[in-house]
Tab-separated table of C-alpha atoms and ligand atoms in Angstrom:
chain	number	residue	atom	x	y	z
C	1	UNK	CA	-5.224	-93.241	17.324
C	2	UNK	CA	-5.722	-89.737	16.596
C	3	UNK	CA	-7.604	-89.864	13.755
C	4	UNK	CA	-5.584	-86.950	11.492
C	5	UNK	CA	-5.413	-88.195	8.069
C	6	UNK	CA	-3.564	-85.275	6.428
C	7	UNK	CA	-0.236	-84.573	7.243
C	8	UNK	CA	-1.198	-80.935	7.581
C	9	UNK	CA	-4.000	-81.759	10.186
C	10	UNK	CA	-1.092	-84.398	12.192
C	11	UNK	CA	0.793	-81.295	12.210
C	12	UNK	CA	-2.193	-79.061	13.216
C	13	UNK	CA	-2.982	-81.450	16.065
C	14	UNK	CA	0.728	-81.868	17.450
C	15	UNK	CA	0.780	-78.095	17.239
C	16	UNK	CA	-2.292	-77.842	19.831
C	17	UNK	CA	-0.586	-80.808	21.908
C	18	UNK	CA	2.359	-79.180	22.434
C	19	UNK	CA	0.943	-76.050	23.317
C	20	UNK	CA	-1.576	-77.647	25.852
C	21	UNK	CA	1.964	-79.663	27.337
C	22	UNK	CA	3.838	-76.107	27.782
C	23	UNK	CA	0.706	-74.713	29.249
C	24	UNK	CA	-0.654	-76.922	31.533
C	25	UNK	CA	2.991	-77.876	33.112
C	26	UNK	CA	3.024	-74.187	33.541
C	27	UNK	CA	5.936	-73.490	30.978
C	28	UNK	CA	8.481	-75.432	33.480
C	29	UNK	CA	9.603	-78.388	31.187
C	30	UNK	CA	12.624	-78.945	28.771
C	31	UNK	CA	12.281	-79.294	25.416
C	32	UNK	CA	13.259	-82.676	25.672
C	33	UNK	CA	11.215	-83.582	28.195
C	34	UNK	CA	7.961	-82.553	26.644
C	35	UNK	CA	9.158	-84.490	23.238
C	36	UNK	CA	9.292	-87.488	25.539
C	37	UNK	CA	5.977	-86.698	26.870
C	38	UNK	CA	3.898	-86.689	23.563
C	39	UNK	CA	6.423	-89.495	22.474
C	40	UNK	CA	7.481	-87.042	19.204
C	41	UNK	CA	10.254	-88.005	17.275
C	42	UNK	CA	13.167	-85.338	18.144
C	43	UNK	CA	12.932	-84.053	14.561
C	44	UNK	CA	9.521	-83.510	14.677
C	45	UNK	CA	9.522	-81.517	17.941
C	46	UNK	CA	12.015	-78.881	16.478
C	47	UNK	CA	9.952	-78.608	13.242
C	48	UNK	CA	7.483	-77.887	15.455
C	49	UNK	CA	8.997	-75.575	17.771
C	50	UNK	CA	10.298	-73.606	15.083
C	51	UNK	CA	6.787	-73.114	13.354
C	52	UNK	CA	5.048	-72.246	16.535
C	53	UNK	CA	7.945	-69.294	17.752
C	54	UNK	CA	7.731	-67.900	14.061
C	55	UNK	CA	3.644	-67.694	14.419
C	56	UNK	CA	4.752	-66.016	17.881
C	57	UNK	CA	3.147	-68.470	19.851
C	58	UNK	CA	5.924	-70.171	21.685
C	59	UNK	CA	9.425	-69.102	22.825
C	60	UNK	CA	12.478	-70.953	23.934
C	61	UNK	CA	14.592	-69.847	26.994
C	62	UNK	CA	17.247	-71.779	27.873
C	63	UNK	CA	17.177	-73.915	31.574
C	64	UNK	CA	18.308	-72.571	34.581
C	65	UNK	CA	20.364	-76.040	35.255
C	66	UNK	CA	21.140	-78.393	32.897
C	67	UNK	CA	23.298	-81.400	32.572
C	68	UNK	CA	26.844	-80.977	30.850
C	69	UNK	CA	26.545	-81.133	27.534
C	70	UNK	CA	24.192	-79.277	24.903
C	71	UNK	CA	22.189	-76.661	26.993
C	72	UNK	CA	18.476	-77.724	27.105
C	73	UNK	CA	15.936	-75.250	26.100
C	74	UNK	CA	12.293	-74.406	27.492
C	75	UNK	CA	9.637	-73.649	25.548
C	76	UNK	CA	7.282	-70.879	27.379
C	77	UNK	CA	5.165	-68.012	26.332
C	78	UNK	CA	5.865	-65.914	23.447
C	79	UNK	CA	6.993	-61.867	23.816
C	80	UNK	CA	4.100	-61.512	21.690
C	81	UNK	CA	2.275	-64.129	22.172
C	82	UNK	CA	-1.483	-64.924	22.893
C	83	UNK	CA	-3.284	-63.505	26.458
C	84	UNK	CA	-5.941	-64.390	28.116
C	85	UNK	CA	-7.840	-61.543	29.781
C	86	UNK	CA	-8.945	-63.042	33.662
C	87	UNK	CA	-11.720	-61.343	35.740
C	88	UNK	CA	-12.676	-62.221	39.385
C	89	UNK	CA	-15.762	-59.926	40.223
C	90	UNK	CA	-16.165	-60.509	44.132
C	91	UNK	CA	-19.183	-59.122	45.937
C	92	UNK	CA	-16.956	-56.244	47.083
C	93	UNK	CA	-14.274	-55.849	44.039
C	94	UNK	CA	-13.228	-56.526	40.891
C	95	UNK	CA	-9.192	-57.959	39.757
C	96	UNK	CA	-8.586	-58.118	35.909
C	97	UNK	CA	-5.109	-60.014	35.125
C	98	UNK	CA	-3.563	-61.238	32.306
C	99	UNK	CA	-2.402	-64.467	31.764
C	100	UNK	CA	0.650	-66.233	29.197
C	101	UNK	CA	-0.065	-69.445	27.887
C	102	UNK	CA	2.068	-71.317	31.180
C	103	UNK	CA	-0.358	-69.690	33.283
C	104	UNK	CA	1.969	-66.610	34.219
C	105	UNK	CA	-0.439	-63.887	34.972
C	106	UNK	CA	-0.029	-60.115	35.971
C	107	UNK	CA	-2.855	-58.127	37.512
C	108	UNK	CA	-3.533	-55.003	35.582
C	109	UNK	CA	-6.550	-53.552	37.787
C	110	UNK	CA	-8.049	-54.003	40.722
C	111	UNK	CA	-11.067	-51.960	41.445
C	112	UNK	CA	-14.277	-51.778	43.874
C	113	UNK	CA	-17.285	-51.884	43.246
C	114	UNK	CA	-21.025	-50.655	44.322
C	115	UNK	CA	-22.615	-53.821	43.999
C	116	UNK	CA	-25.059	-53.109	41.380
C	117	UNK	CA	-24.893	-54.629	37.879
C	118	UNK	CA	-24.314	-51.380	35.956
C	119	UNK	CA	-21.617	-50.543	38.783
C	120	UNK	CA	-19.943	-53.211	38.452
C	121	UNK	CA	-20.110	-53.982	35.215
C	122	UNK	CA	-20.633	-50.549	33.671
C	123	UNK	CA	-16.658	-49.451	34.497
C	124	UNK	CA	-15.116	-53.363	33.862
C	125	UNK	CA	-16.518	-53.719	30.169
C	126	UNK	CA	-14.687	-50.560	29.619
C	127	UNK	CA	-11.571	-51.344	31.528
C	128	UNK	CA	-11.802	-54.398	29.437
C	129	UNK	CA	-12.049	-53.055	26.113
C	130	UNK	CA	-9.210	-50.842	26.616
C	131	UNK	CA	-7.143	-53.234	27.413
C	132	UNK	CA	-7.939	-55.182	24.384
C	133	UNK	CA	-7.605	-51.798	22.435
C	134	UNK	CA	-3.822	-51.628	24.065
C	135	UNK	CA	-2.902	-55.391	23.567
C	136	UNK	CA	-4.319	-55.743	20.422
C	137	UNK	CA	-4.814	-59.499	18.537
C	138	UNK	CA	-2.636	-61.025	21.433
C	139	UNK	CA	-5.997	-61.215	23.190
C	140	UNK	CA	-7.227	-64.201	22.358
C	141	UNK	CA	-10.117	-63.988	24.921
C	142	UNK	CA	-11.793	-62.952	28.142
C	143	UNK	CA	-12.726	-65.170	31.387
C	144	UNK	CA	-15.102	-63.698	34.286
C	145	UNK	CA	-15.442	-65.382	36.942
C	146	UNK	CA	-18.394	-64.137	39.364
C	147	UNK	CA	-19.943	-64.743	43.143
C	148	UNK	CA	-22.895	-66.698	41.970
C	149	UNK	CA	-24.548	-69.100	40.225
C	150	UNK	CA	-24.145	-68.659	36.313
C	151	UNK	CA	-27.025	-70.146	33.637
C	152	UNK	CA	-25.348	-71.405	30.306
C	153	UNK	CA	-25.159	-67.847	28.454
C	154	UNK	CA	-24.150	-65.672	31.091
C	155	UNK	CA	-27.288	-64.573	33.386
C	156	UNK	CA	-26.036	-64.493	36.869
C	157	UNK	CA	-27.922	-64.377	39.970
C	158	UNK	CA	-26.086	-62.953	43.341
C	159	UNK	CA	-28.634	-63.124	46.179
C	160	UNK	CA	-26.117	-61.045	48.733
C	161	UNK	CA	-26.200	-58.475	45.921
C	162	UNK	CA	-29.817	-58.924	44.743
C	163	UNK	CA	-28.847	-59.682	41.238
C	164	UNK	CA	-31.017	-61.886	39.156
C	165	UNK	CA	-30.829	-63.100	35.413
C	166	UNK	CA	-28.596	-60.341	35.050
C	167	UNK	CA	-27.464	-60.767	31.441
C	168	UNK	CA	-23.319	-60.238	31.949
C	169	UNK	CA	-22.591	-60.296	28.558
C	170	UNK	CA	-25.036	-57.726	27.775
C	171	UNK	CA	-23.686	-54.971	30.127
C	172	UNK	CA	-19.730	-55.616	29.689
C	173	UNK	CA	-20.197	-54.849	25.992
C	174	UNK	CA	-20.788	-57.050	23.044
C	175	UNK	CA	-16.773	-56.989	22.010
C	176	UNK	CA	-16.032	-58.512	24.781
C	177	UNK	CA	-17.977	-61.821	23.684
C	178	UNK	CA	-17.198	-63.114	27.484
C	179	UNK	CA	-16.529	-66.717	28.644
C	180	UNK	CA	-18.694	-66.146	31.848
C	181	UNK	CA	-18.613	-68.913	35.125
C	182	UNK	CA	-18.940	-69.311	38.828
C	183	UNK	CA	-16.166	-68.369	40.909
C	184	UNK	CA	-16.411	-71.795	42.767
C	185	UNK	CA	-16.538	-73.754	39.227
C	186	UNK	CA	-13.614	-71.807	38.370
C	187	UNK	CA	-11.409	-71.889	41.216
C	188	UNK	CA	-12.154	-75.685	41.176
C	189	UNK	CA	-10.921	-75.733	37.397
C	190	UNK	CA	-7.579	-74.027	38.807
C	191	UNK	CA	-7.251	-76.429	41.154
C	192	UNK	CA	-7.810	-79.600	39.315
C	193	UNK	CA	-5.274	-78.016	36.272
C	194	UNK	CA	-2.242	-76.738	38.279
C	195	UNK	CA	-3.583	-77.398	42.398
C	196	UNK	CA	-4.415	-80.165	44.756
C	197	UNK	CA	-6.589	-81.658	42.602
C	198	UNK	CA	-4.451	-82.157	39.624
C	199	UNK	CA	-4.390	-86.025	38.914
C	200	UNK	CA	-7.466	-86.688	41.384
C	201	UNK	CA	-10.029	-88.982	40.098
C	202	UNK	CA	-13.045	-87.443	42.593
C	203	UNK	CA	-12.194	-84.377	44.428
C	204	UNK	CA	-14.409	-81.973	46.218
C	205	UNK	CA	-13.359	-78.455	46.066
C	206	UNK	CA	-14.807	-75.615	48.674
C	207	UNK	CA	-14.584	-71.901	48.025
C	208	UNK	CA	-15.181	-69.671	50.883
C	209	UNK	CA	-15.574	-66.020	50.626
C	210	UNK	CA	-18.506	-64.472	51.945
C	211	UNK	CA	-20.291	-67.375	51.899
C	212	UNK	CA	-19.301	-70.729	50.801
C	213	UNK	CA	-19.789	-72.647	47.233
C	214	UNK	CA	-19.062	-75.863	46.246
C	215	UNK	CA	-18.352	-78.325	43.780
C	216	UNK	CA	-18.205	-82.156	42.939
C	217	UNK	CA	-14.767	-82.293	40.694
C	218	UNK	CA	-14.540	-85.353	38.551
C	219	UNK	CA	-11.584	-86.209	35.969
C	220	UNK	CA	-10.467	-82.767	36.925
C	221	UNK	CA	-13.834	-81.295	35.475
C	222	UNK	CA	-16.451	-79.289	37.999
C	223	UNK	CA	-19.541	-80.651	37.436
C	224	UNK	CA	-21.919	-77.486	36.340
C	225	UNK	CA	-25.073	-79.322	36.382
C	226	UNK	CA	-27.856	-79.117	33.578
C	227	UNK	CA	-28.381	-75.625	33.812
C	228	UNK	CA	-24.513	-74.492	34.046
C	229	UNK	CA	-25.463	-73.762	37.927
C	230	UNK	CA	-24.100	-76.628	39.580
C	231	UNK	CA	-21.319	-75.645	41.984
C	232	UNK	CA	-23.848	-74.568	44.975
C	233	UNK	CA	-22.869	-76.617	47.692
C	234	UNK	CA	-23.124	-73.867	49.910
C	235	UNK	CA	-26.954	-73.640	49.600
C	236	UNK	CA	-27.764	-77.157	51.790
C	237	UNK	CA	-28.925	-77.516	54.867
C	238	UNK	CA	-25.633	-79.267	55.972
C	239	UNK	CA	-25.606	-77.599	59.565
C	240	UNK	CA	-29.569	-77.496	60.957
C	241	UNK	CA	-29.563	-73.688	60.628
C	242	UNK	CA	-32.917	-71.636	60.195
C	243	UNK	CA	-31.774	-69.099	58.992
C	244	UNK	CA	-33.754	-67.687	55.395
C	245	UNK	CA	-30.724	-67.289	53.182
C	246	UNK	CA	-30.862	-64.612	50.627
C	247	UNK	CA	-30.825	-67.051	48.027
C	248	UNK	CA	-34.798	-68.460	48.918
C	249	UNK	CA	-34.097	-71.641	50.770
C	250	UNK	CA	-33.813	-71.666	54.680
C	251	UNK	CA	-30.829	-73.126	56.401
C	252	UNK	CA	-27.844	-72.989	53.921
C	253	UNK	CA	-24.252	-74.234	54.752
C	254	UNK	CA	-23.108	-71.125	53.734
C	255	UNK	CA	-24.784	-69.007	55.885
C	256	UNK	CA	-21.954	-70.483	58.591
C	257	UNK	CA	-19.413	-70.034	56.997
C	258	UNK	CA	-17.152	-67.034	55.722
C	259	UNK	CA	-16.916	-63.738	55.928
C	260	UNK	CA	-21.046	-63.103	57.129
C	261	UNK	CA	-20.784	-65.561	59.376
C	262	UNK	CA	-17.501	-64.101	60.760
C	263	UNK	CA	-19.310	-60.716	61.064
C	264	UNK	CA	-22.075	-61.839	62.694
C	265	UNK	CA	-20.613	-64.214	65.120
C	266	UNK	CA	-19.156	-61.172	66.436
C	267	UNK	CA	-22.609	-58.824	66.026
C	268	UNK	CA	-20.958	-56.851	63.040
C	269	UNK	CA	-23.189	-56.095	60.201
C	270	UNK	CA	-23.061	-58.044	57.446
C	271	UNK	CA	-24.220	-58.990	54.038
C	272	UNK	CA	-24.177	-57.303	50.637
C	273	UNK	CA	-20.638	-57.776	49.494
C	274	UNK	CA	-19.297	-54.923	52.618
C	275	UNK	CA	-16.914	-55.667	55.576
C	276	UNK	CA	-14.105	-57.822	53.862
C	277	UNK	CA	-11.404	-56.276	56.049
C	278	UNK	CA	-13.442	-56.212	59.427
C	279	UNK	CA	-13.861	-60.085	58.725
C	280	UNK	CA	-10.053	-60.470	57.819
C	281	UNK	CA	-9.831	-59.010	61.425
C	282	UNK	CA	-12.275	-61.013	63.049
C	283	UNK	CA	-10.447	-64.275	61.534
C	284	UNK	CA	-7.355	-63.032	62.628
C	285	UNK	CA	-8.080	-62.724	66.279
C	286	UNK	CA	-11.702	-63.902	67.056
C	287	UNK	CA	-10.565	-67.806	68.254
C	288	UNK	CA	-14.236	-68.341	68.987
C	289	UNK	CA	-15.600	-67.122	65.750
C	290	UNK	CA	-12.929	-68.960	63.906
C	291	UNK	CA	-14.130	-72.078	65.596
C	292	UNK	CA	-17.776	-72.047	64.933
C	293	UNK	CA	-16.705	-71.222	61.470
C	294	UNK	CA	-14.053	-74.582	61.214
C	295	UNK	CA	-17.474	-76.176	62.895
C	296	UNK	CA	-19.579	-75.547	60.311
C	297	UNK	CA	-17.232	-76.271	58.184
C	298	UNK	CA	-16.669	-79.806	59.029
C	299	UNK	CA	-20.060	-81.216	59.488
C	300	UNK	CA	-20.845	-80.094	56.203
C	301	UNK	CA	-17.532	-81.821	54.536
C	302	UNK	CA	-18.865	-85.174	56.377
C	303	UNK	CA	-21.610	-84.742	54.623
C	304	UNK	CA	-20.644	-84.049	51.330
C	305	UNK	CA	-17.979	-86.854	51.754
C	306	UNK	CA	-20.664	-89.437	52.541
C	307	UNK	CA	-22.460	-88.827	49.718
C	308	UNK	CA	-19.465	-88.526	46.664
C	309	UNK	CA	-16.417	-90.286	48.322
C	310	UNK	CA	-13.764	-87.969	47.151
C	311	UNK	CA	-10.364	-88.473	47.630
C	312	UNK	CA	-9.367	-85.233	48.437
C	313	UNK	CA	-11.016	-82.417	49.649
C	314	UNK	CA	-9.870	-78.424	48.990
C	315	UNK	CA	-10.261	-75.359	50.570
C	316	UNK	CA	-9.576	-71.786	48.730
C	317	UNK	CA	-10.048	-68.500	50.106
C	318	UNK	CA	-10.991	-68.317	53.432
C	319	UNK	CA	-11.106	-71.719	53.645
C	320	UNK	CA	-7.217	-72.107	54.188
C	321	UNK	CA	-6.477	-69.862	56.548
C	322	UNK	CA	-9.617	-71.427	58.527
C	323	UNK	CA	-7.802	-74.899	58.112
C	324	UNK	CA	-4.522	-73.852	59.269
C	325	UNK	CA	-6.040	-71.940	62.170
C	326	UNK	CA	-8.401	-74.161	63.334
C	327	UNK	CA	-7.318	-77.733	61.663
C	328	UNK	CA	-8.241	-79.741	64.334
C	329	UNK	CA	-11.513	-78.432	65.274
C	330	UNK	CA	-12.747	-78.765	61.826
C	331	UNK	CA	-11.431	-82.438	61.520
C	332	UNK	CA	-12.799	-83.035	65.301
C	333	UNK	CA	-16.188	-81.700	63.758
C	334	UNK	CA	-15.978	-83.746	60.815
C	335	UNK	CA	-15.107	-86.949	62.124
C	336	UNK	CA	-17.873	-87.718	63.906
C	337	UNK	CA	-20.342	-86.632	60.928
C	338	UNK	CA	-18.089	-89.891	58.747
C	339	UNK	CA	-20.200	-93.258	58.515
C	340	UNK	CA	-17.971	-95.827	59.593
C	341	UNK	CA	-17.406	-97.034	56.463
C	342	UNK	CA	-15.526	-93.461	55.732
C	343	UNK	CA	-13.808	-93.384	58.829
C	344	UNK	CA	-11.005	-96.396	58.471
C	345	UNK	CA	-9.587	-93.840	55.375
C	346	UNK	CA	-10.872	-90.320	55.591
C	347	UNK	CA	-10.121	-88.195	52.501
C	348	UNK	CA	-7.514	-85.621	52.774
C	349	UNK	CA	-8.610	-81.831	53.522
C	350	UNK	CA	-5.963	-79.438	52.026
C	351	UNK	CA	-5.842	-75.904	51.817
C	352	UNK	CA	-5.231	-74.746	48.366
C	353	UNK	CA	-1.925	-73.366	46.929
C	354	UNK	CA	-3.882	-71.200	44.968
C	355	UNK	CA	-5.371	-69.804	47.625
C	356	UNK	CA	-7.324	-66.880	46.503
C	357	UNK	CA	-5.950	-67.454	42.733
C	358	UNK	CA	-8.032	-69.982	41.662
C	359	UNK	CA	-11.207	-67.964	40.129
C	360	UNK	CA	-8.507	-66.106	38.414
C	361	UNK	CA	-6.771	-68.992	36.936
C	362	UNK	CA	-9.698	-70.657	35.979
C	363	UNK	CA	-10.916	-68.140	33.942
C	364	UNK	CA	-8.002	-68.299	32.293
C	365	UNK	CA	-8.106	-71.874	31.997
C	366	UNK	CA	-11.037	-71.468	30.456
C	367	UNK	CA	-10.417	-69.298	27.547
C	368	UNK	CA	-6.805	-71.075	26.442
C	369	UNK	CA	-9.306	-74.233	27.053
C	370	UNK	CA	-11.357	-72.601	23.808
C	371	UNK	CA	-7.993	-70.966	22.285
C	372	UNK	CA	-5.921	-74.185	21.864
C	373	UNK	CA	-7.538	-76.379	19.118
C	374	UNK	CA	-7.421	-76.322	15.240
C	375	UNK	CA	-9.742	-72.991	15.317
C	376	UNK	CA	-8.330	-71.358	17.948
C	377	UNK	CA	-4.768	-71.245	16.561
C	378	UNK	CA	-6.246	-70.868	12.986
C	379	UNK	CA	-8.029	-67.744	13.914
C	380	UNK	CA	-4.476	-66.320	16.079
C	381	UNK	CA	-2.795	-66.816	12.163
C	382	UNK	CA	-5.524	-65.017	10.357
C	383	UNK	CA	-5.062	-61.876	12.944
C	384	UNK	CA	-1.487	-62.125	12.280
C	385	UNK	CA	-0.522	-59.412	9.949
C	386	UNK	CA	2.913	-61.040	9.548
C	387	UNK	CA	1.356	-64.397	9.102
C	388	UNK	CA	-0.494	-63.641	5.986
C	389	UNK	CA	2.337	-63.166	4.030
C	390	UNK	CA	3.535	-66.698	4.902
C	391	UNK	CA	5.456	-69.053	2.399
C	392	UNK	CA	3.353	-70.541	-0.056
C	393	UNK	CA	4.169	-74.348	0.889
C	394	UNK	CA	3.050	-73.445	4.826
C	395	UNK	CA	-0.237	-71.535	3.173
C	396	UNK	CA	-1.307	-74.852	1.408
C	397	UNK	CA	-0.342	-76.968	4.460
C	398	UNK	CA	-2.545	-74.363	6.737
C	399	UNK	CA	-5.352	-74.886	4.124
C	400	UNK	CA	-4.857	-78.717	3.917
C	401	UNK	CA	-6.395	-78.770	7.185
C	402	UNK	CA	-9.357	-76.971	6.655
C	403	UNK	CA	-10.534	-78.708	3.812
C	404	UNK	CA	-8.966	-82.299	4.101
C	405	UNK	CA	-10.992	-85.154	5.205
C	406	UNK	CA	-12.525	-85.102	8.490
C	407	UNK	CA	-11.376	-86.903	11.508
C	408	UNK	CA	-12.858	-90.305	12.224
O	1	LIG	ZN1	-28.952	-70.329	50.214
């Protein structure tokens, strides 16, 4: 039961459906396969179809292979259709992208960064806000993803940077009215939509860069925690270290693992965001730093897998190329870490597809996660010049919705 009761908010709701269905399978099925998906009648999906390429929202290519017969079409991103502006602000660098509805997303700048809040965010508000100046109404929103954890509203705290309750928001502009989360919450969004963990009931998701956050996935949602500051994996005392970590508490996970820890396995400075490409050297030819890295790694994924029992477990940015290179150290280190009762059928570790796409994506996700419902697509008609001067008939259907009886 869906609970419409007009026939203008059925048609509002199988409107948002079938956008979500071309999105989230990444603009890759037929026509009539997505019609068989939401179970539409045929009729209804070309009524449909129509109404959502004249509003400039959808477009129809046809397949690359088809059967004989009729060719089959695919519905995918409009010309002009919606964009979602992505940001992933690492400690060293920032990458703004945008992103189709299907998920198809070109970078548009790529910039580093000082590491202070007006540095960093100073120069991206404004690279933001011209975009949206150039692109006009097609963007329909912006994502940020950043190194650290993120309270409900946007204040961020990065302890390699010394950032805290910096109010993101605030210094990228008020236009930019920001959907602001953790790159680990993020990147574990990506993953659960269009990775590894799509379809996994409990999945544990590990983002290395510098250091190392983490996050419980559940019904392909990252669980933020009370606060919004949940995915901080990274900041227990899986591994029996001493070390004070910049972010207050001694002996964090992540201070053995990633890029510091690469650096100062090998006595290279580290910390504050500098020395990306002298760690993508040391990971490229350091076996023994590589190792204690995979180590660390995998006694704190025995840990984390005795307490939540996920299926799978994922690894994005560093963390892949530290499975693939050292795959059986971690698993040798992680093994043993197992209660028995884990051992008989240890959960899969898997290096993401995504790789280092994820915060990206899931920033995305996040703001076509706000765009497609009733409001979302109501608001993309009313900043629709062309829309406005709509047929009468599709004006009282589009008003139908707003005012007819709620949803029980
Ligand atoms: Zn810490």
């Amino acid at each position: 039961m869906i609970g419409a009761t007009t026939s203008g908010e059925l048609r509002t709701h199988n409107r948002v459906r079938l956008l979500r269905a071309v999105h989230d399978c990444g603009a890759a099925r037929t026509r009539s396969q997505l019609t068989r998906d939401l179970r539409l009648a045929r009729g209804t999906a070309s009524v449909l179809v129509a109404g959502l390429a004249e509003d400039e929202l959808l477009h129809e290519e046809p397949a690359r292979e088809h059967a004989r017969g009729r060719p089959t079409q695919v519905p995918g991103p409009h010309p002009r259709g919606p964009l979602a502006l992505a940001v992933d602000v690492r400690e060293d660098a920032w990458e703004l992208a945008a992103c189709e509805l299907g998920g198809r997303t070109t970078v548009l700048d790529l910039q580093p960064h000082d590491g202070t809040p007006e540095g960093v965010l100073g120069p991206l508000g404004e690279a933001i806000a011209g975009h949206r100046r150039r692109l006009g109404h097609r963007v329909v929103g912006v994502g940020v993803a950043l190194a650290g954890p993120v309270r409900h509203g946007g204040l961020v705290d990065i302890a390699h940077l010394g950032w805290r309750s910096v109010d993101v928001p605030r210094l990228l502009g008020v236009e930019a009215e920001p959907i602001v989360g953790n790159d680990t919450a993020f990147a574990a969004l990506a993953e659960a939509r269009r990775g590894r963990l799509r379809g996994v009931r409990v999945g544990l998701h590990l983002h290395v860069d510098f250091d190392l956050g983490g996050v419980l996935v559940v019904e392909g949602r990252p669980l933020g925690g009370a606060s919004g500051t949940g995915a901080e994996f990274g900041h227990m005392p899986l591994t029996g270290g001493d070390r004070l970590c910049p972010c207050g508490a001694i002996g964090c996970w992540g201070m053995d693992v990633g890029a510091n820890a690469l650096l100062r396995h090998v006595g290279l400075a580290y910390g504050g965001g500098r020395g990306r490409a002298q760690a993508e050297q040391v990971l490229a030819t350091s076996e023994e730093a590589v190792a204690a890295n995979a180590r660390a790694l995998g006694r704190g994924i025995a840990a984390l897998v005795n307490a939540h029992d996920p299926e799978v477990v994922t690894l994005s940015g560093h963390g892949v190329e530290l499975s693939e290179r050292a795959g059986k150290v971690l698993m040798d280190s992680c093994g043993p870490g197992l209660m028995a009762i884990r051992r008989d059928q240890p959960p899969r570790i898997e290096g993401s597809a995504l790789v280092w796409r994820g915060a990206l994506l899931g920033a995305m996700e996040s703001v076509f996660d706000a765009f497609l419902t009733p409001e979302g697509l109501e608001t993309w008609r009313e900043n629709h010049p062309d829309q406005a001067r709509d047929t009468p008939e599709r004006r009282n259907v589009t008003h139908s919705t707003l005012k007819g009886a709620r949803p029980l």
